[in-house]
C-alpha positions as a Markdown table, in Angstrom:
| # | Residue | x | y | z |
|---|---|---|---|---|
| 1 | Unk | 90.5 | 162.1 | 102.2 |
| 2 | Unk | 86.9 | 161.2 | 101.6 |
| 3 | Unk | 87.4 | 161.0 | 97.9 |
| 4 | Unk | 90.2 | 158.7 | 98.9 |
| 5 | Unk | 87.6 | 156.6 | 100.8 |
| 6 | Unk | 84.9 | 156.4 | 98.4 |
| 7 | Unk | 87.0 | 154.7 | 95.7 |
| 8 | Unk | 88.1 | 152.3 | 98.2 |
| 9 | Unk | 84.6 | 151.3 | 99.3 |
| 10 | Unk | 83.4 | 151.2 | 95.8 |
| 11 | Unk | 86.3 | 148.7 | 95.0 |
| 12 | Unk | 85.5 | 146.9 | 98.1 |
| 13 | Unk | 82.1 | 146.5 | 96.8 |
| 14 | Unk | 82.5 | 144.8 | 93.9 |
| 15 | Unk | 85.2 | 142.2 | 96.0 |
| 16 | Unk | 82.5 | 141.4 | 98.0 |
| 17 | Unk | 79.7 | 141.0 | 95.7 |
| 18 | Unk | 82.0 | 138.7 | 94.2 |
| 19 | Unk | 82.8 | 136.9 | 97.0 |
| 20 | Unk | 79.2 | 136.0 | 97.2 |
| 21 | Unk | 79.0 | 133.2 | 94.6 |
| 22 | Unk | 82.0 | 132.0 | 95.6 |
| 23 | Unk | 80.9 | 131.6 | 99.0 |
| 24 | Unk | 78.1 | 129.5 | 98.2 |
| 25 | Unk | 79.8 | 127.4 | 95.4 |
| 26 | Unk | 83.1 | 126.7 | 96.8 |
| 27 | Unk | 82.0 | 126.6 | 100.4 |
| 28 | Unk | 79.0 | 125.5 | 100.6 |
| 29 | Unk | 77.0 | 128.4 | 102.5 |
| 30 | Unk | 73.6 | 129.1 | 102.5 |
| 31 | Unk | 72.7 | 131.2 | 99.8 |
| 32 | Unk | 70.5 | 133.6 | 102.0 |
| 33 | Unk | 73.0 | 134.1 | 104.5 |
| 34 | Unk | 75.9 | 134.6 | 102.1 |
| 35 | Unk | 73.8 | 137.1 | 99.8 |
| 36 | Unk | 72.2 | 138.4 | 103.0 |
| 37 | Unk | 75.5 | 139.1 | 105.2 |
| 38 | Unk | 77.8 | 140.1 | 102.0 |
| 39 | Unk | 75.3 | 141.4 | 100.0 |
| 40 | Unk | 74.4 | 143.6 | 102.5 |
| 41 | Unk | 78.0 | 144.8 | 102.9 |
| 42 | Unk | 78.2 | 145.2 | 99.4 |
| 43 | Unk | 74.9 | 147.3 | 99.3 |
| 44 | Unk | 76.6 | 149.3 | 102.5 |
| 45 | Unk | 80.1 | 150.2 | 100.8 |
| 46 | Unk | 77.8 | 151.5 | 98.0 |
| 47 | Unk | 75.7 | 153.6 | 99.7 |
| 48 | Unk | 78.8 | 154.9 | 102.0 |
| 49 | Unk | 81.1 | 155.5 | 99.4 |
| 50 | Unk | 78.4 | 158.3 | 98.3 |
| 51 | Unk | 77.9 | 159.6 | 101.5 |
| 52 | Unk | 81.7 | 160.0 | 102.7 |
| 53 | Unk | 80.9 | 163.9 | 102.6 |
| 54 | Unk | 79.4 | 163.3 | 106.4 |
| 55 | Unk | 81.4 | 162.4 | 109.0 |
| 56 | Unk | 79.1 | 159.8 | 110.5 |
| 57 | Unk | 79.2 | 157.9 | 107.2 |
| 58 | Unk | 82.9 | 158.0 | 107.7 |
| 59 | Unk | 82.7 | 156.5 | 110.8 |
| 60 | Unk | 80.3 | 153.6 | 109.5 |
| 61 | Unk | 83.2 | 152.7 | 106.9 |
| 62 | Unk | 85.2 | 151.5 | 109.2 |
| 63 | Unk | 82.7 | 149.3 | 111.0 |
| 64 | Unk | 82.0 | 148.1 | 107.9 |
| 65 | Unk | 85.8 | 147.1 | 107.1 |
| 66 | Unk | 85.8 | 145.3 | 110.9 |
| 67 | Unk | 82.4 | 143.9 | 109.6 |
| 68 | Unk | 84.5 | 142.5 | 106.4 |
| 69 | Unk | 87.0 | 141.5 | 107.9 |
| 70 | Unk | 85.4 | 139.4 | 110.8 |
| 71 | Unk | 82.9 | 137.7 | 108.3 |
| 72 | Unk | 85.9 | 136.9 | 105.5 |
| 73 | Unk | 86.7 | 134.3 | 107.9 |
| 74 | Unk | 83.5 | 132.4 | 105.9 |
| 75 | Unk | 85.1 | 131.7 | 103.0 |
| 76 | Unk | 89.1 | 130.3 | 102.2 |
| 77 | Unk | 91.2 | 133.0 | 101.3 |
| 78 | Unk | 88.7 | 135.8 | 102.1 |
| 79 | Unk | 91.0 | 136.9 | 104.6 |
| 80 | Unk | 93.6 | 138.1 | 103.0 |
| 81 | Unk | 91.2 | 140.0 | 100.5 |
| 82 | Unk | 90.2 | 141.7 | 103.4 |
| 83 | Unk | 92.9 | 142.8 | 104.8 |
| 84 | Unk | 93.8 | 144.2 | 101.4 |
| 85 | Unk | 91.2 | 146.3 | 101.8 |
| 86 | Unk | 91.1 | 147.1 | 105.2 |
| 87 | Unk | 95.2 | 148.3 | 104.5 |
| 88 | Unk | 94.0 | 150.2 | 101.5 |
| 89 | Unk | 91.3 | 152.2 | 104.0 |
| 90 | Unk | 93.8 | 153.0 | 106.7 |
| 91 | Unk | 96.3 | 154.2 | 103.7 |
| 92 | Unk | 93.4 | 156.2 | 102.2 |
| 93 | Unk | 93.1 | 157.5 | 105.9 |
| 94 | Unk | 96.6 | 158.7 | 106.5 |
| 95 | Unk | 97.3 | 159.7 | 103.0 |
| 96 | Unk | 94.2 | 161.4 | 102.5 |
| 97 | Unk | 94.9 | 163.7 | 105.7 |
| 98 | Unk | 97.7 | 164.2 | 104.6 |
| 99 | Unk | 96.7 | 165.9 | 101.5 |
| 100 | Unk | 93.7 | 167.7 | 103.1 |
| 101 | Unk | 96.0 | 169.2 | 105.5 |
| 102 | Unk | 98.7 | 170.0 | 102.6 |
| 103 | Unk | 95.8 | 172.0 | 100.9 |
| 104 | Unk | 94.9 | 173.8 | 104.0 |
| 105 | Unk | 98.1 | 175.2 | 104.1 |
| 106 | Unk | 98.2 | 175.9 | 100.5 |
| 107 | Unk | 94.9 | 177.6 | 100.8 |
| 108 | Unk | 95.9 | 179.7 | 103.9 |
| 109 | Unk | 99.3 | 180.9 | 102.2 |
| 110 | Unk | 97.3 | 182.0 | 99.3 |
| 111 | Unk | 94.9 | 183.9 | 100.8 |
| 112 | Unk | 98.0 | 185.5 | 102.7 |
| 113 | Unk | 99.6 | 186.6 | 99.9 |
| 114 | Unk | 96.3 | 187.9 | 98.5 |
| 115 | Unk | 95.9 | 189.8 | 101.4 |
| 116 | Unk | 99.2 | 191.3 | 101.3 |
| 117 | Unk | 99.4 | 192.6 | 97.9 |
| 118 | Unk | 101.9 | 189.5 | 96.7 |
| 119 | Unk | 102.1 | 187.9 | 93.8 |
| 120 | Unk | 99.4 | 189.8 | 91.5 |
| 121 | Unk | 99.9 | 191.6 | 88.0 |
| 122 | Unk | 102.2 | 194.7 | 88.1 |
């Protein structure tokens, strides 16, 4: 799952340091809030995406997807970049548990077999 996670917030990095000049061209914001508010998100999906191995970085992903998707509201069509993003998070989520827990299972019957003799040379 946190590989999952990681790609999605690098992604989601690069959409929002895009966003930025876009912002202040086509919108008309303030330069220092625009590179300070996005560009800090940007900085933050970064940073997380490398740290998804702890569980508290996890847990700062997804205020930073509510973060994204509150402030998207800056700049037209934003939104809906956003909640691009925040649908590809909640897929990496689910699918990504899905697969850990798939892979505990696989692990556990392995070891099962191992333990019982199965499955090796003859």
């Amino acid at each position: 799952m946190r590989t999952l996670c990681a790609v999605v917030l690098v992604f989601e990095a690069v959409v929002i340091g895009l966003a930025i000049p876009i912002a202040i061209n086509l919108e008309g914001a303030d330069p220092a809030v625009a590179g300070g508010v996005w560009g800090g998100m940007a900085l933050a999906a970064l940073l997380l995406s490398g740290l998804q191995k702890h569980t508290w970085a996890h847990y700062a992903s997804w205020v930073l997807q509510a973060a994204f998707l509150f402030s998207s509201f800056m700049v037209t069509g934003a939104p809906l970049v956003a909640i691009v993003f925040v649908s590809l998070w909640v897929t990496g989520v689910i699918l990504g548990r899905r697969v850990d827990a798939v892979r505990a299972a696989h692990k556990e019957r392995a070891e099962q077999e191992e333990g019982a003799g199965v499955g090796g040379p003859s």
